[in-house]
Amino acid sequence: MATMTVVGGELVLALGRGERTAGLHGDVRVPLSAVREVAVVRNPVAEVRGLRAPGLAVPGRTKIGTWRRAGGRSFVVARRDVPAVRVALSGARYDELLVSHTAAAELAARIRESAGLPAPVAEERATFSSGGLTLGGTLALPPADPASPGTAPAGTVPAAPGSTGTASVDAASAGTVPGRRRPYPAALIITGSGPLDRDANHPRMPLRISRDLAHALARAGIASFRYDKRGAGESQGSFLAAGLTDNIDDARAALAWLRARPEIDPAAVFVIGHSEGAVIATALGAEPAGGVEPAGNAGSAEPAGNAGSAEPAGSAGGAADTGGAADLAGIVLLSPMAKTGEETLTWQTRQVAGDLPAPVRVILRLLRTDVVAKQAEAVARLKATTTDVARVQGRKTNARWHREFIAFDPGPALRALRAPVLAVTGAADVQVDPADLDAIAAAAGGARTDAGTDAGTDNGTGTGGDAAGRDVTTVRVPELSHLLRRDPDGGGLRTYKQQIRRPTDPGLLSLVTDWITERLPRP
C-alpha cells in the first residue's frame, strides 16, 4: 500500500508493486518547499476528475496513476471508503498528490508540520435557501486557539436559528478542529461569472480564488462564507436560466445566513466580490439600510462561457431584509468595472482580438472575419431576445443574464456606496479596463489612483473622498491578470491555463486581509 514519508527535505510517495504496475510509475519525490497545502479528503475516488494518462480506474472503487485536467496534473492512489491526504504542490512535476491512507488525518498533520505550514482552517458545509432553491456553501473559520475564552467544544458548531446547514465541522478539510474564539468578523465571498462552484472553480478551469481568499482570511482571524452558484456544485437551479438579479438575490440570502450564525459578529461583516461578484457586492452595498431597493440597473460583464468575468452591479429582487451599506463593515471589489455593460464587452473584445496568436489573426483576415463586428452582432442578438435562455451563434446562452448586463450602468450604484471600499484591478487584466479604477474612485468617494509599489503590489492607493468622508482605496497591481495571478509576459487569455497552475497571488491576498483587518470595529 502506498505510503508518504518525509525523508530529509523531501516528501516521498512510496508505491507498492501493484500500484507501480497500475500507475505505470515509480515512487514520487518532491521537495518539502513545493508543498503549499495539505488537507484530508473523505471520498477521494469521487474527487478524481479529468483524463487518465496513464493509470488504472475501477469505477467507484479505485483510481491509481496520473490524471490530467485543465490547468493541472495529479498523481492519485485513491480507494473507496479510505480517506486520502491531498498535498497541493507548486513548481513540481505534479500539481497535487492524492493518496488514500487509513490514518489520513495523522499523516496530513505530520506532513503539514514538516513543511512548516500553518494550522488547518476549520470548514463547515452548509445550505441556505434563496428563491425557493437550496444552495450549498462552506463556512470557513479561523484556526483554533485552544486557550481562548468563549470557545466551542472540539468538532462542534452550533446551528444558527433558521439555518438549514449541517451542524458539524467538515473533517474532510479541517481534520481535528479544536476550540475557537467567537464571535468572529466575517466576509461573504462572491465568485465571478460562469457556472462556478464555491471555490470559484469552473468545470474546465479550476480557479480556486474563493477558497484561497477564505483560507487567507481565516489565518488572519476572519471567518468567511462562500457558495455554489445556481446549477453548480451542490446548488439547485439552472445556471443558464439565472439572471444577474437572481444572483444578487442569492448573495443577499447568503449574507443573511452568514449574519445569523452564532460564530459571527453581525457588526463586522464584509463583502468580497471578484468580477461578476464585484458587481453583486456593489449592488448589495448600494442598498439602503433595512431595504432592498438598489442604486443602478442589473447586468454583468463577461463573454458568454468565460469563467471569472467582469460584471456590473445591478438591481436586486427578493424580500429578504438584510440591510445595506449601513450594515456592511466594508466592500472589496476585485476586477470591478465602471463602464456600462455594453461598453465593457466592447473593450474586452478588442483586448482579446489583439491578443490572438499571429497565425489565428492571419486566418481571420483571410476569412474576412472581424472579431469585434462578430461580438457586436452577438450583443445585438442578445438584446433582441426575450427568453431566459437563447441560442446565439450556435450555442445555448444565458440570455437574460446578458440582457441585464448589457443594460447596466454601474455609476448610480457606485455613488450610493457608503461603506469603506477597496477596489483592486490588475494592470494585465484583459477582461476589465484597469483605467476604470479612476472612475470607481471618483464615483465612490472622490479618490485618485496613483502609482507606487508595496510588497509586490502597485499600491497606487487613493484614500479619502468627498464631503461625506468616504473611505475609498483603489489599487492597480502590476502584472496581475483577471485570474488574480501574475502574468509578467502579458500573455492574456493564452496563458490562462498556465496561470491557474499557480495559487492566487499572495500579495493580493495580503492586501485584502490587511485592508479588512485595519477596518475591523475596535473593542
Tab-separated table of C-alpha atoms in Angstrom, residues 4-393:
chain	number	residue	atom	x	y	z
A	4	MET	CA	4.058	9.032	2.292
A	5	THR	CA	7.041	9.888	4.462
A	6	VAL	CA	9.350	12.839	4.949
A	7	VAL	CA	12.978	11.994	4.262
A	8	GLY	CA	15.418	14.854	4.721
A	9	GLY	CA	13.956	17.769	2.796
A	10	GLU	CA	11.734	15.643	0.577
A	11	LEU	CA	8.219	14.222	0.680
A	12	VAL	CA	8.433	10.658	-0.656
A	13	LEU	CA	5.426	8.750	-2.001
A	14	ALA	CA	6.490	5.091	-1.972
A	15	LEU	CA	4.310	2.811	-4.125
A	16	GLY	CA	3.693	-0.893	-3.713
A	17	ARG	CA	4.429	-3.285	-6.555
A	18	GLY	CA	0.796	-3.441	-7.663
A	19	GLU	CA	0.448	0.337	-7.545
A	20	ARG	CA	3.580	0.803	-9.652
A	21	THR	CA	2.156	-1.580	-12.242
A	22	ALA	CA	-1.309	0.022	-12.231
A	23	GLY	CA	0.042	3.557	-12.427
A	24	LEU	CA	2.957	2.764	-14.726
A	25	HIS	CA	5.039	4.909	-12.426
A	26	GLY	CA	7.724	4.627	-9.778
A	27	ASP	CA	7.992	6.395	-6.428
A	28	VAL	CA	7.337	10.125	-6.403
A	29	ARG	CA	9.672	12.577	-4.663
A	30	VAL	CA	9.021	16.297	-4.227
A	31	PRO	CA	10.885	18.894	-2.154
A	32	LEU	CA	9.079	19.982	1.006
A	33	SER	CA	9.453	23.555	-0.217
A	34	ALA	CA	6.967	22.703	-3.007
A	35	VAL	CA	4.211	21.728	-0.554
A	36	ARG	CA	1.758	24.613	-0.241
A	37	GLU	CA	-1.286	22.957	1.330
A	38	VAL	CA	-2.288	19.671	2.963
A	39	ALA	CA	-5.870	18.505	3.503
A	40	VAL	CA	-7.872	15.361	4.177
A	41	VAL	CA	-10.439	14.135	1.627
A	42	ARG	CA	-13.188	11.795	2.774
A	43	ASN	CA	-14.190	10.398	-0.624
A	44	PRO	CA	-11.086	10.563	-2.818
A	45	VAL	CA	-12.388	8.358	-5.655
A	46	ALA	CA	-15.174	10.866	-6.338
A	47	GLU	CA	-12.708	13.762	-6.169
A	48	VAL	CA	-10.540	12.497	-9.028
A	49	ARG	CA	-11.589	14.120	-12.305
A	50	GLY	CA	-10.047	14.538	-15.718
A	51	LEU	CA	-8.310	12.193	-18.142
A	52	ARG	CA	-6.308	9.175	-17.014
A	53	ALA	CA	-2.866	9.370	-18.573
A	54	PRO	CA	-1.766	6.686	-17.739
A	55	GLY	CA	-3.306	4.682	-14.903
A	56	LEU	CA	-5.934	2.253	-13.688
A	57	ALA	CA	-9.566	3.056	-12.894
A	58	VAL	CA	-12.127	0.630	-11.469
A	59	PRO	CA	-15.356	2.686	-11.485
A	60	GLY	CA	-16.441	3.613	-7.983
A	61	ARG	CA	-13.665	1.587	-6.339
A	62	THR	CA	-10.076	2.501	-7.232
A	63	LYS	CA	-8.084	5.050	-9.202
A	64	ILE	CA	-4.304	4.793	-9.462
A	65	GLY	CA	-1.987	6.769	-11.721
A	66	THR	CA	-1.776	10.153	-13.415
A	67	TRP	CA	-4.883	12.246	-14.056
A	68	ARG	CA	-4.776	15.358	-16.215
A	69	ARG	CA	-7.275	18.187	-16.309
A	70	ALA	CA	-7.321	21.806	-17.420
A	71	GLY	CA	-4.627	23.619	-15.519
A	72	GLY	CA	-3.250	20.689	-13.563
A	73	ARG	CA	-1.917	17.177	-13.223
A	74	SER	CA	-2.413	14.853	-10.241
A	75	PHE	CA	-0.856	11.587	-9.143
A	76	VAL	CA	-3.533	9.516	-7.454
A	77	VAL	CA	-3.781	6.412	-5.305
A	78	ALA	CA	-7.454	6.563	-4.301
A	79	ARG	CA	-9.514	3.755	-2.823
A	80	ARG	CA	-13.189	3.588	-1.952
A	81	ASP	CA	-14.054	4.116	1.732
A	82	VAL	CA	-10.457	5.023	2.588
A	83	PRO	CA	-9.823	8.739	3.276
A	84	ALA	CA	-6.942	10.371	1.481
A	85	VAL	CA	-4.328	13.037	2.046
A	86	ARG	CA	-4.316	15.739	-0.617
A	87	VAL	CA	-0.993	17.560	-0.987
A	88	ALA	CA	-1.123	20.672	-3.179
A	89	LEU	CA	2.203	21.427	-4.835
A	90	SER	CA	3.780	24.393	-6.558
A	91	GLY	CA	6.641	24.250	-9.028
A	92	ALA	CA	6.726	20.436	-9.079
A	93	ARG	CA	6.033	17.879	-11.810
A	94	TYR	CA	2.586	17.261	-10.320
A	95	ASP	CA	0.163	19.884	-9.052
A	96	GLU	CA	-1.166	17.573	-6.362
A	97	LEU	CA	-0.802	14.155	-4.788
A	98	LEU	CA	-3.960	12.388	-3.605
A	99	VAL	CA	-3.197	9.246	-1.600
A	100	SER	CA	-5.578	7.080	0.435
A	101	HIS	CA	-4.391	6.218	3.933
A	102	THR	CA	-6.217	4.708	6.893
A	103	ALA	CA	-4.697	7.310	9.224
A	104	ALA	CA	-5.089	10.234	6.826
A	105	ALA	CA	-5.651	12.928	9.482
A	106	GLU	CA	-2.500	11.994	11.401
A	107	LEU	CA	-0.432	11.715	8.205
A	108	ALA	CA	-1.673	15.099	6.997
A	109	ALA	CA	-0.705	16.697	10.305
A	110	ARG	CA	2.830	15.256	10.103
A	111	ILE	CA	3.351	16.468	6.540
A	112	ARG	CA	1.948	19.884	7.387
A	113	GLU	CA	4.270	20.216	10.373
A	114	SER	CA	7.315	19.063	8.376
A	115	ALA	CA	6.555	21.580	5.618
A	116	GLY	CA	6.120	24.389	8.141
A	117	LEU	CA	2.542	25.098	7.079
A	118	PRO	CA	0.048	26.911	9.309
A	119	ALA	CA	-2.750	25.169	11.198
A	120	PRO	CA	-5.680	23.952	9.070
A	121	VAL	CA	-8.769	26.050	8.533
A	122	ALA	CA	-11.989	24.700	10.045
A	123	GLU	CA	-14.706	24.367	7.405
A	124	GLU	CA	-18.387	23.518	7.659
A	125	ARG	CA	-20.532	22.574	4.687
A	126	ALA	CA	-23.916	24.271	4.866
A	127	THR	CA	-27.016	25.095	2.855
A	128	PHE	CA	-29.290	28.122	2.666
A	129	SER	CA	-32.451	28.993	0.770
A	130	SER	CA	-32.950	31.582	-1.972
A	131	GLY	CA	-35.812	31.957	-4.427
A	132	GLY	CA	-37.278	28.585	-3.439
A	133	LEU	CA	-33.969	26.838	-4.133
A	134	THR	CA	-31.410	25.255	-1.822
A	135	LEU	CA	-27.858	26.444	-2.385
A	136	GLY	CA	-24.724	24.852	-0.935
A	137	GLY	CA	-21.758	26.604	0.595
A	138	THR	CA	-18.863	26.433	3.033
A	139	LEU	CA	-18.339	28.381	6.248
A	140	ALA	CA	-14.607	28.795	6.962
A	141	LEU	CA	-13.466	29.617	10.483
A	142	PRO	CA	-10.061	30.700	11.791
A	143	PRO	CA	-7.642	28.077	13.140
A	144	ALA	CA	-8.434	27.467	16.773
A	145	ASP	CA	-6.769	28.894	19.823
A	146	PRO	CA	-7.387	26.209	22.463
A	147	ALA	CA	-6.584	28.605	25.310
A	148	SER	CA	-9.052	31.254	24.182
A	149	PRO	CA	-12.114	32.080	26.279
A	150	GLY	CA	-15.519	31.615	24.756
A	151	THR	CA	-14.573	28.632	22.622
A	152	ALA	CA	-16.774	25.866	21.358
A	153	PRO	CA	-16.029	22.198	22.131
A	154	ALA	CA	-13.812	20.495	19.603
A	155	GLY	CA	-15.585	19.442	16.443
A	156	THR	CA	-18.883	21.188	17.168
A	157	VAL	CA	-20.514	24.188	15.554
A	158	PRO	CA	-23.840	25.414	16.985
A	159	ALA	CA	-26.501	25.706	14.301
A	160	ALA	CA	-27.830	29.156	13.524
A	161	PRO	CA	-31.514	29.918	14.040
A	162	GLY	CA	-33.353	29.026	10.857
A	163	SER	CA	-30.229	27.569	9.289
A	164	THR	CA	-30.595	24.556	7.023
A	165	GLY	CA	-26.872	23.840	7.183
A	166	THR	CA	-25.078	20.954	8.751
A	167	ALA	CA	-24.103	21.408	12.372
A	168	SER	CA	-20.676	19.822	12.424
A	169	VAL	CA	-17.303	20.757	11.040
A	170	ASP	CA	-16.381	19.057	7.771
A	171	ALA	CA	-13.442	16.892	8.753
A	172	ALA	CA	-12.585	16.436	5.079
A	173	SER	CA	-10.941	19.802	5.046
A	174	ALA	CA	-10.495	20.652	8.677
A	175	GLY	CA	-9.238	17.466	10.261
A	176	THR	CA	-9.385	17.689	14.050
A	177	VAL	CA	-10.855	21.066	14.959
A	178	PRO	CA	-10.004	22.494	18.360
A	179	GLY	CA	-11.932	25.231	20.141
A	180	ARG	CA	-12.310	28.686	18.648
A	181	ARG	CA	-12.852	32.227	19.822
A	182	ARG	CA	-16.197	33.770	18.907
A	183	PRO	CA	-17.803	35.860	17.568
A	184	TYR	CA	-15.644	36.448	14.511
A	185	PRO	CA	-15.611	39.198	11.916
A	186	ALA	CA	-16.610	37.648	8.606
A	187	ALA	CA	-16.716	38.129	4.850
A	188	LEU	CA	-19.146	36.888	2.239
A	189	ILE	CA	-17.121	35.830	-0.830
A	190	ILE	CA	-18.886	36.048	-4.205
A	191	THR	CA	-17.437	34.412	-7.324
A	192	GLY	CA	-17.151	35.656	-10.891
A	193	SER	CA	-19.407	34.788	-13.810
A	194	GLY	CA	-19.957	31.353	-15.276
A	195	PRO	CA	-21.123	28.104	-13.657
A	196	LEU	CA	-18.660	28.408	-10.768
A	197	ASP	CA	-18.741	26.448	-7.542
A	198	ARG	CA	-17.985	27.864	-4.091
A	199	ASP	CA	-14.222	27.735	-4.671
A	200	ALA	CA	-14.590	29.679	-7.969
A	201	ASN	CA	-13.863	26.521	-9.955
A	202	HIS	CA	-15.276	26.243	-13.484
A	203	PRO	CA	-15.794	22.697	-14.858
A	204	ARG	CA	-12.957	23.362	-17.327
A	205	MET	CA	-10.900	25.841	-15.327
A	206	PRO	CA	-10.271	25.381	-11.581
A	207	LEU	CA	-9.571	28.906	-10.322
A	208	ARG	CA	-9.719	28.321	-6.531
A	209	ILE	CA	-9.858	32.095	-5.967
A	210	SER	CA	-12.638	31.995	-3.368
A	211	ARG	CA	-11.004	29.133	-1.479
A	212	ASP	CA	-7.648	30.913	-1.403
A	213	LEU	CA	-9.342	34.068	-0.134
A	214	ALA	CA	-11.255	32.142	2.537
A	215	HIS	CA	-8.137	30.451	3.882
A	216	ALA	CA	-6.102	33.674	3.868
A	217	LEU	CA	-8.882	35.420	5.792
A	218	ALA	CA	-9.183	32.569	8.290
A	219	ARG	CA	-5.477	32.744	9.061
A	220	ALA	CA	-5.937	36.452	9.708
A	221	GLY	CA	-8.715	35.677	12.226
A	222	ILE	CA	-11.624	36.393	9.856
A	223	ALA	CA	-14.386	33.894	9.074
A	224	SER	CA	-15.994	33.664	5.634
A	225	PHE	CA	-18.813	32.057	3.675
A	226	ARG	CA	-18.627	31.070	0.018
A	227	TYR	CA	-21.254	29.239	-2.000
A	228	ASP	CA	-22.033	27.425	-5.252
A	229	LYS	CA	-23.881	29.395	-7.899
A	230	ARG	CA	-27.223	28.118	-9.164
A	231	GLY	CA	-26.794	24.862	-11.050
A	232	ALA	CA	-23.177	24.421	-9.901
A	233	GLY	CA	-21.728	22.190	-7.193
A	234	GLU	CA	-24.364	21.309	-4.616
A	235	SER	CA	-26.767	24.136	-5.511
A	236	GLN	CA	-30.150	23.615	-7.120
A	237	GLY	CA	-31.419	25.591	-10.098
A	238	SER	CA	-30.156	26.325	-13.589
A	239	PHE	CA	-27.110	28.427	-14.339
A	240	LEU	CA	-28.323	29.208	-17.870
A	241	ALA	CA	-31.768	30.345	-16.699
A	242	ALA	CA	-30.477	32.587	-13.896
A	243	GLY	CA	-30.248	36.338	-14.414
A	244	LEU	CA	-27.989	38.774	-12.674
A	245	THR	CA	-30.880	39.806	-10.444
A	246	ASP	CA	-31.221	36.166	-9.339
A	247	ASN	CA	-27.517	36.107	-8.488
A	248	ILE	CA	-27.909	39.271	-6.419
A	249	ASP	CA	-30.874	37.714	-4.594
A	250	ASP	CA	-28.770	34.643	-3.817
A	251	ALA	CA	-25.936	36.774	-2.440
A	252	ARG	CA	-28.370	38.690	-0.249
A	253	ALA	CA	-29.762	35.423	1.136
A	254	ALA	CA	-26.216	34.170	1.784
A	255	LEU	CA	-25.421	37.407	3.593
A	256	ALA	CA	-28.470	36.995	5.824
A	257	TRP	CA	-27.472	33.395	6.573
A	258	LEU	CA	-23.942	34.456	7.490
A	259	ARG	CA	-25.100	37.245	9.792
A	260	ALA	CA	-27.384	34.832	11.643
A	261	ARG	CA	-24.582	32.431	12.544
A	262	PRO	CA	-23.719	32.431	16.271
A	263	GLU	CA	-19.980	32.424	15.461
A	264	ILE	CA	-20.247	35.686	13.518
A	265	ASP	CA	-20.205	39.301	14.709
A	266	PRO	CA	-23.014	40.919	12.654
A	267	ALA	CA	-21.424	44.352	13.122
A	268	ALA	CA	-18.212	43.227	11.381
A	269	VAL	CA	-19.401	41.688	8.112
A	270	PHE	CA	-17.651	42.492	4.824
A	271	VAL	CA	-18.484	41.523	1.248
A	272	ILE	CA	-15.785	40.480	-1.239
A	273	GLY	CA	-16.626	40.054	-4.912
A	274	HIS	CA	-14.489	39.103	-7.896
A	275	SER	CA	-15.564	40.082	-11.413
A	276	GLU	CA	-19.340	39.463	-11.506
A	277	GLY	CA	-19.025	39.092	-7.758
A	278	ALA	CA	-17.722	42.678	-7.619
A	279	VAL	CA	-20.880	43.763	-9.403
A	280	ILE	CA	-23.039	41.905	-6.908
A	281	ALA	CA	-21.062	43.265	-3.972
A	282	THR	CA	-21.613	46.780	-5.291
A	283	ALA	CA	-25.343	46.123	-5.599
A	284	LEU	CA	-25.569	44.884	-2.012
A	285	GLY	CA	-23.577	47.850	-0.727
A	286	ALA	CA	-25.804	50.290	-2.611
A	287	GLU	CA	-28.987	49.035	-0.958
A	288	PRO	CA	-30.300	51.311	1.795
A	289	ALA	CA	-30.216	50.007	5.354
A	290	GLY	CA	-33.234	47.824	6.040
A	291	GLY	CA	-34.292	47.708	2.392
A	292	VAL	CA	-33.568	46.039	-0.925
A	293	GLU	CA	-34.013	48.863	-3.422
A	294	PRO	CA	-30.677	49.149	-5.269
A	295	ALA	CA	-28.999	52.050	-6.941
A	296	GLY	CA	-28.478	51.081	-10.553
A	297	ASN	CA	-29.503	48.578	-13.180
A	298	ALA	CA	-28.766	44.885	-13.468
A	299	GLY	CA	-26.092	43.321	-15.557
A	300	SER	CA	-22.656	41.725	-15.844
A	301	ALA	CA	-19.570	41.872	-17.952
A	302	GLU	CA	-18.024	38.800	-19.461
A	303	PRO	CA	-18.192	36.997	-22.776
A	304	ALA	CA	-20.620	34.109	-22.668
A	305	GLY	CA	-18.985	30.968	-21.393
A	306	ASN	CA	-15.934	32.556	-19.765
A	307	ALA	CA	-15.052	31.849	-16.167
A	308	GLY	CA	-14.447	34.763	-13.827
A	309	SER	CA	-15.576	37.817	-15.731
A	310	ALA	CA	-16.182	41.497	-15.380
A	311	GLU	CA	-19.701	42.122	-14.418
A	312	PRO	CA	-21.657	45.086	-13.239
A	313	ALA	CA	-23.724	45.895	-10.232
A	314	GLY	CA	-27.429	45.569	-10.544
A	315	SER	CA	-30.855	45.833	-9.123
A	316	ALA	CA	-31.839	43.312	-6.535
A	317	GLY	CA	-35.092	41.498	-6.148
A	318	GLY	CA	-36.423	39.417	-3.309
A	319	ALA	CA	-37.810	40.152	0.083
A	320	ALA	CA	-35.017	39.233	2.452
A	321	ASP	CA	-34.289	42.115	4.825
A	322	THR	CA	-30.569	42.014	5.385
A	323	GLY	CA	-29.837	45.709	5.434
A	324	GLY	CA	-27.488	47.513	3.103
A	325	ALA	CA	-24.479	49.790	3.142
A	326	ALA	CA	-25.088	50.985	6.697
A	327	ASP	CA	-24.768	47.386	7.883
A	328	LEU	CA	-21.623	46.407	5.962
A	329	ALA	CA	-18.229	46.967	7.551
A	330	GLY	CA	-16.605	47.178	4.113
A	331	ILE	CA	-16.754	46.153	0.455
A	332	VAL	CA	-13.869	44.633	-1.530
A	333	LEU	CA	-14.167	44.815	-5.324
A	334	LEU	CA	-11.693	42.626	-7.233
A	335	SER	CA	-11.573	43.272	-11.001
A	336	PRO	CA	-14.541	45.674	-10.920
A	337	MET	CA	-15.885	47.774	-13.791
A	338	ALA	CA	-17.064	51.355	-14.153
A	339	LYS	CA	-18.184	51.324	-17.804
A	340	THR	CA	-21.638	50.206	-18.884
A	341	GLY	CA	-22.024	46.533	-19.612
A	342	GLU	CA	-22.116	47.049	-23.351
A	343	GLU	CA	-19.033	49.283	-23.271
A	344	THR	CA	-17.186	46.721	-21.162
A	345	LEU	CA	-17.973	43.933	-23.618
A	346	THR	CA	-16.674	46.061	-26.491
A	347	TRP	CA	-13.468	46.918	-24.614
A	348	GLN	CA	-12.992	43.294	-23.622
A	349	THR	CA	-13.454	42.038	-27.180
A	350	ARG	CA	-10.843	44.471	-28.519
A	351	GLN	CA	-8.320	43.254	-25.936
A	352	VAL	CA	-8.982	39.608	-26.740
A	353	ALA	CA	-8.845	40.203	-30.507
A	354	GLY	CA	-5.468	41.887	-30.194
A	355	ASP	CA	-4.211	39.042	-28.021
A	356	LEU	CA	-4.878	36.269	-30.550
A	357	PRO	CA	-1.823	34.364	-31.859
A	358	ALA	CA	-0.443	35.711	-35.134
A	359	PRO	CA	-1.454	32.606	-37.200
A	360	VAL	CA	-5.044	32.937	-35.972
A	361	ARG	CA	-5.136	36.622	-36.881
A	362	VAL	CA	-3.870	35.769	-40.374
A	363	ILE	CA	-6.574	33.144	-40.842
A	364	LEU	CA	-9.270	35.561	-39.656
A	365	ARG	CA	-8.043	38.169	-42.139
A	366	LEU	CA	-8.089	35.604	-44.954
A	367	LEU	CA	-11.644	34.661	-43.983
A	368	ARG	CA	-12.503	38.357	-43.697
A	369	THR	CA	-13.726	37.800	-40.154
A	370	ASP	CA	-13.889	40.823	-37.873
A	371	VAL	CA	-13.935	39.620	-34.255
A	372	VAL	CA	-15.227	42.943	-32.929
A	373	ALA	CA	-18.015	43.027	-35.516
A	374	LYS	CA	-18.956	39.438	-34.672
A	375	GLN	CA	-19.194	40.338	-30.989
A	376	ALA	CA	-21.333	43.385	-31.783
A	377	GLU	CA	-23.627	41.115	-33.799
A	378	ALA	CA	-23.922	38.718	-30.846
A	379	VAL	CA	-24.711	41.593	-28.475
A	380	ALA	CA	-27.450	42.827	-30.823
A	381	ARG	CA	-28.979	39.335	-30.933
A	382	LEU	CA	-28.857	39.042	-27.155
A	383	LYS	CA	-30.559	42.417	-26.710
A	384	ALA	CA	-33.352	41.238	-29.005
A	385	THR	CA	-34.057	38.039	-27.039
A	386	THR	CA	-36.968	37.752	-24.619
A	387	THR	CA	-36.331	34.356	-23.021
A	388	ASP	CA	-34.050	33.314	-20.160
A	389	VAL	CA	-32.058	31.018	-22.463
A	390	ALA	CA	-31.477	31.549	-26.179
A	391	ARG	CA	-29.316	30.040	-28.879
A	392	VAL	CA	-26.817	32.621	-30.108
A	393	GLN	CA	-24.118	31.849	-32.678
